Short mmCIF file of C-alpha atoms and ligand atoms in Angstrom, two decimals:
data_model
loop_
_atom_site.label_atom_id
_atom_site.label_comp_id
_atom_site.label_asym_id
_atom_site.label_seq_id
_atom_site.Cartn_x
_atom_site.Cartn_y
_atom_site.Cartn_z
CA MET A 297 3.76 -2.94 61.80
CA HIS A 298 4.34 -5.53 59.17
CA ARG A 299 0.64 -5.67 58.47
CA TYR A 300 0.42 -1.92 58.28
CA ALA A 301 3.29 -1.72 55.82
CA LYS A 302 1.59 -4.28 53.67
CA LEU A 303 -1.68 -2.39 53.74
CA ALA A 304 0.07 0.87 52.95
CA ARG A 305 1.82 -0.70 50.02
CA HIS A 306 -1.46 -2.13 48.84
CA SER A 307 -3.33 1.17 48.96
CA MET A 308 -0.41 3.06 47.45
CA LYS A 309 -0.54 0.68 44.54
CA LYS A 310 -4.22 1.41 44.20
CA ILE A 311 -3.70 5.14 44.10
CA LYS A 312 -0.72 5.09 41.81
CA MET A 313 -1.96 2.52 39.30
CA PRO A 314 -4.36 4.25 36.93
CA GLN A 315 -6.94 2.09 35.22
CA PHE A 316 -5.41 1.58 31.79
CA HIS A 317 -7.48 0.69 28.80
CA HIS A 318 -5.91 -2.54 27.55
CA PRO A 319 -3.99 -2.22 24.25
CA ASN A 320 -6.23 -5.00 22.87
CA ASP A 321 -9.27 -2.84 23.58
CA ILE A 322 -7.65 0.23 22.04
CA ARG A 323 -6.89 -1.84 18.92
CA SER A 324 -10.50 -3.01 18.75
CA LEU A 325 -11.80 0.54 19.07
CA PHE A 326 -9.38 1.66 16.40
CA SER A 327 -10.12 -1.10 13.89
CA GLN A 328 -13.85 -0.50 14.28
CA ALA A 329 -13.37 3.26 13.80
CA MET A 330 -11.24 2.63 10.69
CA SER A 331 -13.87 0.29 9.29
CA ASP A 332 -16.63 2.87 9.84
CA MET A 333 -14.55 5.63 8.27
CA TYR A 334 -13.62 3.52 5.24
CA ARG A 335 -17.21 2.44 4.70
CA ASP A 336 -18.18 6.12 4.57
CA GLU A 337 -15.34 6.97 2.22
CA VAL A 338 -15.63 3.92 -0.07
CA PRO A 339 -19.23 2.64 -0.18
CA GLN A 340 -18.20 -0.48 -2.13
CA TYR A 341 -16.35 -1.59 0.99
CA GLY A 342 -19.75 -1.87 2.69
CA SER A 343 -21.03 -4.12 -0.14
CA LEU A 344 -17.94 -6.27 0.21
CA ILE A 345 -18.43 -6.68 3.97
CA THR A 346 -22.02 -7.78 3.38
CA LEU A 347 -20.96 -10.26 0.70
CA VAL A 348 -18.25 -11.75 2.94
CA ARG A 349 -20.69 -12.08 5.88
CA ASP A 350 -23.19 -13.87 3.60
CA VAL A 351 -20.56 -16.26 2.25
CA ASN A 352 -19.13 -16.99 5.72
CA ALA A 353 -22.58 -17.71 7.12
CA ALA A 354 -23.43 -20.03 4.20
CA THR A 355 -20.07 -21.81 4.52
CA LEU A 356 -20.52 -22.43 8.24
CA GLN A 357 -24.09 -23.62 7.74
CA ALA A 358 -23.07 -26.05 5.01
CA ASP A 359 -20.14 -27.43 7.02
CA PRO A 360 -21.01 -28.09 10.70
CA ALA A 361 -17.68 -29.87 11.21
CA LEU A 362 -15.81 -26.73 10.16
CA ARG A 363 -17.97 -24.63 12.46
CA ALA A 364 -17.28 -26.96 15.41
CA GLN A 365 -13.55 -26.98 14.70
CA LEU A 366 -13.34 -23.19 14.44
CA ALA A 367 -15.38 -22.78 17.61
CA ALA A 368 -13.18 -25.22 19.56
CA ALA A 369 -10.05 -23.46 18.35
CA GLY A 370 -11.42 -20.05 19.38
CA GLU A 371 -11.39 -18.87 15.76
CA LEU A 372 -15.10 -18.22 15.32
CA ASP A 373 -15.45 -15.06 17.39
CA ARG A 374 -12.76 -13.15 15.57
CA LEU A 375 -13.91 -14.09 12.09
CA ASP A 376 -16.23 -11.15 11.49
CA ILE A 377 -14.01 -8.55 13.13
CA GLU A 378 -10.89 -9.71 11.40
CA ARG A 379 -9.39 -7.44 8.82
CA HIS A 380 -6.16 -5.92 7.70
CA GLY A 381 -5.39 -2.57 6.15
CA ALA A 382 -2.50 -1.04 4.26
CA ILE A 383 -0.71 2.29 4.23
CA ARG A 384 2.30 3.72 2.39
CA LEU A 385 4.69 6.10 4.14
CA GLY A 386 7.09 8.64 2.70
CA THR A 387 9.97 8.95 5.17
CA GLY A 388 11.85 7.13 7.87
CA GLN A 389 10.62 9.64 10.48
CA GLU A 390 7.05 8.82 9.51
CA LEU A 391 7.73 5.10 9.87
CA ARG A 392 9.23 5.56 13.32
CA LEU A 393 6.31 7.66 14.50
CA ILE A 394 3.79 5.16 13.13
CA ARG A 395 5.64 2.37 14.94
CA ARG A 396 5.17 4.24 18.20
CA MET A 397 1.51 4.90 17.39
CA PHE A 398 0.76 1.24 16.65
CA ALA A 399 2.64 0.12 19.77
CA VAL A 400 -0.01 1.91 21.87
CA MET A 401 -2.50 -0.56 20.35
CA GLY A 402 -0.32 -3.60 20.93
CA MET A 403 0.77 -3.81 17.29
CA HIS A 404 4.43 -4.47 16.57
CA PRO A 405 6.48 -4.74 13.37
CA VAL A 406 6.61 -8.36 12.20
CA GLY A 407 8.48 -9.48 9.10
CA TYR A 408 10.35 -7.65 6.34
CA TYR A 409 9.00 -7.61 2.79
CA ASP A 410 11.16 -6.47 -0.10
CA LEU A 411 8.89 -5.40 -2.96
CA SER A 412 11.67 -4.02 -5.18
CA VAL A 413 11.98 -7.48 -6.73
CA ALA A 414 8.49 -6.96 -8.12
CA GLY A 415 9.25 -3.53 -9.54
CA ILE A 416 7.67 -1.61 -6.67
CA PRO A 417 9.88 0.97 -4.95
CA VAL A 418 8.95 0.13 -1.35
CA HIS A 419 9.87 -2.20 1.48
CA SER A 420 7.39 -3.13 4.13
CA THR A 421 6.49 -4.71 7.44
CA ALA A 422 3.21 -5.68 9.09
CA PHE A 423 2.24 -4.09 12.39
CA ARG A 424 0.27 -6.71 14.27
CA PRO A 425 -0.42 -8.22 17.68
CA VAL A 426 2.13 -10.87 18.55
CA ASP A 427 0.91 -12.95 21.47
CA GLU A 428 -1.64 -15.70 21.28
CA HIS A 429 -4.25 -14.03 23.44
CA ALA A 430 -3.98 -10.67 21.67
CA LEU A 431 -4.26 -12.38 18.27
CA GLN A 432 -7.39 -14.17 19.38
CA ARG A 433 -8.94 -11.02 20.79
CA ASN A 434 -8.44 -8.94 17.65
CA PRO A 435 -5.82 -9.73 15.02
CA PHE A 436 -6.11 -6.36 13.22
CA ARG A 437 -2.90 -5.66 11.32
CA VAL A 438 -1.61 -3.02 8.95
CA PHE A 439 0.69 -3.76 6.02
CA THR A 440 2.97 -0.73 6.10
CA SER A 441 5.24 0.24 3.23
CA LEU A 442 8.04 2.78 3.16
CA LEU A 443 8.77 4.54 -0.10
CA ARG A 444 12.32 4.08 -1.40
CA LEU A 445 13.31 7.23 -3.21
CA ASP A 446 16.83 5.79 -3.41
CA LEU A 447 15.52 3.51 -6.17
CA VAL A 448 14.24 6.39 -8.32
CA ALA A 449 16.50 6.96 -11.31
CA ASP A 450 15.53 10.63 -11.79
CA ARG A 451 17.53 12.09 -8.89
CA ALA A 452 16.16 15.60 -9.34
CA LEU A 453 12.62 14.30 -9.02
CA ALA A 454 13.62 12.20 -6.00
CA ALA A 455 15.07 15.30 -4.32
CA LYS A 456 11.92 17.26 -5.07
CA ALA A 457 9.76 14.48 -3.61
CA GLU A 458 11.94 14.39 -0.52
CA GLY A 459 11.48 18.12 -0.06
CA ILE A 460 7.70 17.84 -0.35
CA LEU A 461 7.57 14.99 2.16
CA ARG A 462 9.78 16.86 4.63
CA GLY A 463 7.13 19.54 4.88
CA ARG A 464 4.22 17.38 5.99
CA GLN A 465 3.02 16.23 9.39
CA ILE A 466 1.02 13.01 9.29
CA VAL A 467 0.26 12.62 13.01
CA THR A 468 -1.66 15.36 14.83
CA ASP A 469 -0.04 17.17 17.76
CA ARG A 470 -2.61 15.74 20.15
CA ALA A 471 -1.95 12.17 18.91
CA GLN A 472 1.78 12.73 19.37
CA ASP A 473 1.17 13.93 22.94
CA LEU A 474 -0.95 10.88 23.69
CA ILE A 475 1.68 8.53 22.26
CA ALA A 476 4.26 10.16 24.54
CA THR A 477 1.83 9.86 27.48
CA ALA A 478 1.30 6.15 26.80
CA GLU A 479 5.06 5.62 26.63
CA ALA A 480 5.73 7.55 29.82
CA HIS A 481 2.89 6.06 31.88
CA GLY A 482 2.85 2.58 30.40
CA GLY A 483 -0.66 2.93 28.99
CA LEU A 484 -3.67 5.17 28.42
CA THR A 485 -6.75 5.67 30.56
CA GLN A 486 -10.11 5.08 28.96
CA ASP A 487 -10.64 8.77 28.19
CA GLU A 488 -7.13 9.09 26.80
CA ALA A 489 -7.65 5.95 24.72
CA GLN A 490 -10.80 7.35 23.18
CA ALA A 491 -9.09 10.63 22.35
CA PHE A 492 -6.14 8.70 20.97
CA VAL A 493 -8.30 6.65 18.60
CA ARG A 494 -10.09 9.76 17.38
CA GLU A 495 -6.80 11.55 16.74
CA ALA A 496 -5.03 8.51 15.25
CA LEU A 497 -7.84 8.14 12.74
CA GLU A 498 -6.90 11.56 11.28
CA THR A 499 -3.61 10.12 10.03
CA PHE A 500 -5.40 7.62 7.76
CA ARG A 501 -8.19 9.83 6.43
CA TRP A 502 -8.54 10.54 2.72
CA HIS A 503 -7.69 14.08 1.55
CA ALA A 504 -9.09 15.07 -1.83
CA ASP A 505 -6.94 18.21 -1.95
CA ALA A 506 -3.47 17.25 -3.14
CA THR A 507 -0.49 19.18 -1.79
CA VAL A 508 1.17 19.39 -5.23
CA ASP A 509 0.26 21.06 -8.51
CA GLY A 510 -0.91 19.11 -11.53
CA GLN A 511 2.48 19.17 -13.28
CA THR A 512 4.34 17.83 -10.25
CA TYR A 513 1.71 15.12 -9.89
CA ALA A 514 2.15 14.15 -13.54
CA ASP A 515 5.93 14.00 -13.13
CA LEU A 516 5.57 11.80 -10.07
CA VAL A 517 3.12 9.49 -11.88
CA ALA A 518 5.58 9.23 -14.75
CA ALA A 519 8.26 8.00 -12.31
CA HIS A 520 5.83 5.55 -10.66
CA ARG A 521 2.16 5.79 -9.79
CA LEU A 522 2.94 4.69 -6.27
CA ILE A 523 5.37 7.57 -5.75
CA ALA A 524 2.62 10.00 -6.76
CA ASP A 525 0.22 8.34 -4.32
CA VAL A 526 2.63 8.73 -1.41
CA VAL A 527 4.06 12.16 -2.16
CA SER A 528 1.05 14.16 -3.41
CA PHE A 529 -1.18 14.02 -0.36
CA LYS A 530 -1.24 15.23 3.23
CA GLY A 531 -1.02 11.81 4.76
CA PRO A 532 -0.94 8.04 4.34
CA HIS A 533 -4.62 7.44 3.57
CA ILE A 534 -5.68 3.89 4.33
CA ASN A 535 -5.75 2.35 0.85
CA HIS A 536 -7.78 -0.76 1.64
CA LEU A 537 -9.31 -2.78 4.45
CA THR A 538 -9.66 -6.50 3.99
CA PRO A 539 -12.24 -8.78 5.59
CA ARG A 540 -11.49 -12.50 6.02
CA THR A 541 -13.64 -15.04 4.21
CA LEU A 542 -13.92 -18.79 4.67
CA ASP A 543 -14.47 -19.30 0.93
CA ILE A 544 -12.62 -16.90 -1.33
CA ASP A 545 -13.63 -18.76 -4.50
CA ALA A 546 -17.29 -18.11 -3.69
CA VAL A 547 -16.60 -14.42 -2.99
CA GLN A 548 -14.64 -14.06 -6.23
CA ARG A 549 -17.52 -15.66 -8.17
CA GLU A 550 -20.18 -13.54 -6.45
CA MET A 551 -18.49 -10.15 -6.73
CA PRO A 552 -19.74 -9.17 -10.21
CA ALA A 553 -23.35 -9.86 -9.18
CA ARG A 554 -22.88 -7.31 -6.37
CA GLY A 555 -21.48 -4.69 -8.72
CA ILE A 556 -17.84 -5.30 -7.79
CA ASP A 557 -15.18 -5.93 -10.47
CA PRO A 558 -12.46 -8.29 -9.12
CA LYS A 559 -8.89 -8.68 -10.38
CA ALA A 560 -8.47 -11.64 -12.73
CA VAL A 561 -6.81 -14.21 -10.47
CA ILE A 562 -6.64 -15.05 -6.79
CA GLU A 563 -3.12 -14.58 -5.40
CA GLY A 564 -1.40 -17.28 -3.36
CA PRO A 565 -1.96 -21.04 -3.25
CA PRO A 566 -4.79 -22.73 -5.15
CA HIS A 567 -8.01 -24.01 -3.59
CA ARG A 568 -7.14 -26.96 -1.36
CA LYS A 569 -8.70 -29.19 1.31
CA ALA A 570 -6.19 -28.01 3.90
CA ALA A 571 -5.92 -24.25 3.38
CA ILE A 572 -2.35 -22.97 3.68
CA LEU A 573 -1.01 -19.44 4.18
CA LEU A 574 -3.05 -16.77 2.49
CA ARG A 575 -5.21 -16.38 -0.62
CA GLN A 576 -6.19 -12.86 -1.69
CA THR A 577 -8.15 -11.09 -4.34
CA SER A 578 -9.00 -7.44 -4.80
CA PHE A 579 -11.11 -5.09 -6.85
CA LYS A 580 -9.71 -2.19 -8.77
CA ALA A 581 -8.97 1.16 -7.24
CA LEU A 582 -11.68 3.75 -7.59
CA GLU A 583 -11.07 6.81 -9.68
CA GLU A 584 -11.42 9.72 -7.27
CA GLN A 585 -11.95 13.40 -7.87
CA VAL A 586 -9.09 15.41 -6.42
CA THR A 587 -7.82 18.96 -6.74
CA PHE A 588 -4.24 19.96 -7.53
CA GLN A 589 -3.91 23.36 -5.90
CA GLY A 590 -7.40 24.30 -6.98
CA GLN A 591 -7.34 22.53 -10.38
CA PRO A 592 -9.68 19.53 -10.67
CA GLY A 593 -8.16 16.16 -11.54
CA HIS A 594 -8.34 12.54 -10.53
CA HIS A 595 -6.28 9.88 -8.80
CA THR A 596 -6.68 6.16 -8.18
CA ALA A 597 -5.59 5.12 -4.74
CA ARG A 598 -8.06 3.03 -2.89
CA PHE A 599 -9.42 -0.43 -3.45
CA GLY A 600 -11.03 -3.40 -1.76
CA GLU A 601 -9.52 -6.77 -0.97
CA ILE A 602 -10.66 -10.11 0.46
CA GLU A 603 -8.49 -12.73 2.08
CA GLN A 604 -8.79 -16.34 3.12
CA ARG A 605 -6.30 -17.49 5.70
CA GLY A 606 -4.99 -21.00 6.19
CA ILE A 607 -2.31 -22.67 8.25
CA ALA A 608 1.09 -21.07 8.89
CA LEU A 609 3.99 -22.97 7.32
CA THR A 610 7.32 -23.79 8.96
CA PRO A 611 10.51 -22.70 7.18
CA ALA A 612 10.55 -26.10 5.42
CA GLY A 613 6.91 -25.70 4.39
CA ARG A 614 7.51 -22.16 3.22
CA THR A 615 10.49 -23.16 1.08
CA LEU A 616 8.34 -25.83 -0.52
CA TYR A 617 5.57 -23.27 -1.08
CA ASP A 618 7.92 -20.73 -2.67
CA GLN A 619 9.41 -23.36 -4.99
CA THR A 620 6.00 -24.69 -5.96
CA LEU A 621 4.61 -21.22 -6.66
CA ALA A 622 7.69 -20.28 -8.69
CA LYS A 623 7.20 -23.40 -10.81
CA ALA A 624 3.53 -22.56 -11.41
CA ARG A 625 4.38 -19.01 -12.44
CA ALA A 626 7.15 -20.16 -14.76
CA ASP A 627 4.79 -22.67 -16.38
CA ALA A 628 2.12 -19.98 -16.81
CA ALA A 629 4.67 -17.54 -18.23
CA GLY A 630 5.52 -20.26 -20.75
CA GLY A 631 1.98 -20.00 -22.05
CA GLY A 632 -0.09 -22.20 -19.72
CA ASP A 633 -3.39 -21.29 -18.08
CA TYR A 634 -2.47 -19.78 -14.72
CA VAL A 635 -5.01 -21.63 -12.56
CA GLN A 636 -4.25 -24.95 -14.26
CA CYS A 637 -0.50 -24.47 -13.80
CA LEU A 638 -1.05 -23.54 -10.16
CA THR A 639 -3.24 -26.55 -9.44
CA ALA A 640 -0.83 -28.88 -11.22
CA ALA A 641 2.22 -27.53 -9.40
CA PHE A 642 0.55 -27.88 -6.00
CA ALA A 643 -0.65 -31.46 -6.63
CA ASP A 644 2.37 -32.77 -4.68
CA PHE A 645 2.01 -30.41 -1.72
CA PRO A 646 0.61 -32.50 1.19
CA ASP A 647 -3.06 -31.62 1.54
CA ASP A 648 -4.19 -32.75 4.97
CA ASP A 649 -3.37 -31.57 8.48
CA ALA A 650 -1.91 -34.89 9.60
CA ALA A 651 0.58 -35.02 6.73
CA LEU A 652 1.52 -31.35 7.21
CA ARG A 653 2.16 -32.02 10.89
CA GLU A 654 4.01 -35.30 10.48
CA GLN A 655 6.31 -33.78 7.85
CA ASP A 656 6.84 -30.67 9.99
CA LEU A 657 5.61 -28.41 7.20
CA ALA A 658 3.11 -26.38 9.24
CA TYR A 659 2.54 -24.92 12.71
CA PHE A 660 -0.13 -26.16 15.09
CA ARG A 661 -1.56 -25.17 18.44
CA TYR A 662 -2.12 -28.03 20.85
CA ARG A 663 -4.81 -28.47 23.47
CA ALA A 664 -5.99 -31.23 25.79
CA ALA A 665 -9.28 -32.48 24.35
CA GLY A 666 -9.84 -35.55 26.53
CA THR A 667 -8.01 -37.82 28.96
CA PHE A 668 -5.43 -40.56 28.54
CA GLN A 669 -4.89 -43.44 30.96
CA GLY A 670 -1.27 -44.30 31.65
CA LYS A 671 1.77 -43.15 29.74
CA ALA A 672 1.31 -42.56 26.03
CA ALA A 673 4.09 -43.82 23.79
CA SER A 674 4.21 -40.76 21.57
CA ILE A 675 2.57 -37.46 20.72
CA ALA A 676 1.17 -39.08 17.58
CA ALA A 677 -0.48 -41.75 19.74
CA LEU A 678 -2.04 -39.10 21.96
CA ILE A 679 -3.41 -37.34 18.90
CA ARG A 680 -4.75 -40.61 17.47
CA SER A 681 -6.51 -41.34 20.78
CA GLY A 682 -8.28 -37.97 20.61
CA ALA A 683 -6.85 -36.81 23.95
CA LEU A 684 -4.59 -34.27 22.28
CA ALA A 685 -5.96 -31.94 19.60
CA ALA A 686 -3.73 -30.15 17.09
CA ASP A 687 -5.47 -27.09 15.64
CA PRO A 688 -3.91 -25.33 12.66
CA GLN A 689 -2.24 -22.06 13.58
CA ILE A 690 -3.66 -19.48 11.23
CA TYR A 691 -1.10 -17.57 9.17
CA GLU A 692 -1.12 -14.00 10.51
CA ASP A 693 1.30 -12.45 8.01
CA PHE A 694 1.62 -11.57 4.33
CA LEU A 695 3.25 -12.96 1.20
CA PRO A 696 5.57 -10.75 -0.86
CA VAL A 697 4.68 -12.29 -4.24
CA SER A 698 0.97 -11.89 -3.48
CA ALA A 699 1.46 -8.37 -2.15
CA ALA A 700 3.22 -7.46 -5.40
CA GLY A 701 0.23 -8.81 -7.35
CA ILE A 702 -2.15 -6.75 -5.21
CA PHE A 703 -0.04 -3.59 -5.62
CA GLN A 704 0.15 -4.11 -9.36
CA SER A 705 -3.54 -4.78 -9.87
CA ASN A 706 -4.48 -1.52 -8.21
CA LEU A 707 -1.68 0.59 -9.62
CA GLY A 708 -2.40 -0.38 -13.21
CA ALA A 709 -0.53 -3.01 -15.19
CA ASP A 710 1.33 -0.40 -17.24
CA ASP A 711 3.35 0.56 -14.18
CA GLN A 712 5.72 -2.39 -14.21
CA SER A 713 8.99 -0.54 -13.96
CA ASN A 714 11.80 -2.89 -13.12
CA TYR A 715 14.08 -2.21 -10.21
CA ALA A 716 16.87 -4.62 -9.47
CA ALA A 717 16.21 -6.81 -6.43
CA ASN A 718 17.50 -4.65 -3.65
CA ALA A 719 16.45 -5.78 -0.19
CA ASN A 720 17.76 -3.52 2.53
CA GLN A 721 16.43 -4.67 5.86
CA ASP A 722 19.12 -2.78 7.77
CA ALA A 723 18.06 0.54 6.26
CA PHE A 724 14.43 -0.29 6.98
CA GLU A 725 15.17 -1.11 10.62
CA ASP A 726 17.29 2.03 10.97
CA ALA A 727 14.31 4.09 9.84
CA LEU A 728 11.92 2.08 12.01
CA GLY A 729 14.11 2.53 15.07
CA ALA A 730 13.67 -1.15 15.94
CA LYS A 731 14.29 -4.63 14.61
CA VAL A 732 11.39 -6.37 12.92
CA ILE A 733 10.22 -9.50 14.72
CA ASP A 734 10.79 -12.87 13.03
CA GLU A 735 7.33 -14.30 12.34
CA MET A 736 8.56 -17.91 12.32
CA ALA A 737 9.81 -17.52 15.89
CA LEU A 738 6.34 -16.37 16.97
CA TYR A 739 4.57 -19.40 15.48
CA ALA A 740 7.16 -21.78 16.89
CA GLU A 741 6.79 -20.23 20.34
CA ILE A 742 2.99 -20.62 20.30
CA GLN A 743 3.32 -24.21 19.10
CA ASN A 744 5.88 -25.18 21.74
CA ALA A 745 4.13 -23.45 24.63
CA SER A 746 0.74 -24.95 23.75
CA LEU A 747 2.24 -28.43 23.47
CA VAL A 748 3.90 -28.20 26.89
CA ARG A 749 0.65 -26.93 28.45
CA ALA A 750 -1.46 -29.64 26.87
CA LEU A 751 0.92 -32.46 27.76
CA GLN A 752 1.06 -31.28 31.36
CA ALA A 753 -2.74 -31.11 31.51
CA LEU A 754 -2.91 -34.69 30.22
CA GLY A 755 -0.30 -35.91 32.71
CA GLN A 756 2.05 -36.76 29.84
CA GLY A 757 5.00 -34.63 30.88
CA HIS A 758 7.43 -37.35 29.77
CA LEU A 759 6.57 -36.48 26.15
CA ILE A 760 7.60 -32.80 26.46
CA PRO A 761 10.34 -32.30 23.85
CA SER A 762 13.61 -31.20 25.45
C1 OOG B 951 -0.30 -2.98 -0.09
C2 OOG B 951 -0.49 -4.17 -0.96
C3 OOG B 951 -0.21 -5.47 -0.22
C4 OOG B 951 -1.53 -7.35 0.90
O1 OOG B 951 -2.56 -7.69 1.49
O2 OOG B 951 -0.67 -8.17 0.52
C5 OOG B 951 -1.35 -5.92 0.63
C6 OOG B 951 -0.56 -1.68 -0.78
O3 OOG B 951 -1.11 -1.66 -1.89
O4 OOG B 951 -0.22 -0.64 -0.18
O5 OOG B 951 -2.15 -5.19 1.11
NI1 NI B 952 -3.92 -6.15 1.65
#
């Protein structure tokens, strides 16, 4: 009887549990489909991918130690698939729907970025995988901005824009059905996942036929080029996809030779031995032919970007970074050469992994890399002995000052309207229908869990921090 019940339960489980396509696999399918679509739409993106592959291969060949370290840390496999994209949404309803769409792919809203400080009428989050395994499988993330019409001084124009946005549908009916299916069933089957990716792609496709007439477009541009980009089209076209390089200085140098015209400076920290956070550069948006209700015109929306990622900083490290960057920018604004000011300001920022770890400025991931006889006196001693390895945790997020620089370089420098700093995370989360996840908590969790695991594996449980 007992055995029978067990068997019955077992087979019932088998019948009732459909074979779900893992969210990590759906995300991989989706990021590959996006990459293929963008390469078709923006051929220069293909040139950029080739350049980044060449530079990464050369960097790894020239630095076997780096290759070994990346391989041991599980970072090598994801290097060539890694990329991020960006979209700009018009309404809170759109943001909520996009949150549900990304959730199907295991991407959740992490962090809140207020761009109003930089004169850009949006606030943003990054949809990304959150757990260690998912990040290693495929870290694809999308920087997602929500337009803030509340910051637009011309209230009549804001009302008109709101009316235009109310009339559009950015997610197909079929995609909406599949999102609801995933929510109700707890996942999608392989066939459903494939249909979902195909339908989801439609949301991010470029549409050359604007939904507004030329005069409305001109009025929107006059308010802010970004407002025109969001309001004038059928949907939130993907505006860039960004591959990850191991040597952004080399890519920046090489771009002109490959027919790509980069922005003047690399955003973020300067070149260092121990890479921190995120360095980014981009090339200018393309001028595209569009039609305004039948009338030919043009619009600049899409661009290319490259990023180099380094170690994630703790709150203390981040405060030091923000202060150091602010000093560099102030010095440059006072007439100094930007790169020189940046390098000088960062001279005091600890520049090796050991110092970053000992001063608790950065996040690591621990693993057992050998054995240790007896009881070690400290974690530092275990690391010194080689039994415990501390790999840098790669920064998976974005930087608001850098993002502002990227926005500005592709919107055109003449668009620097100034809004008062006006963060409103509550309004953003209301629209989102969820709280954004605190990125620092995610890094800390990975660090703590990996340390406990490694210490247990080494038989050094007495060193587990309480
Ligand atoms: C987003 C710009 C910010 C980044 O990598 O910081 C960004 C946009 O232009 O929509 O992509
Ligand atoms: Ni970007």
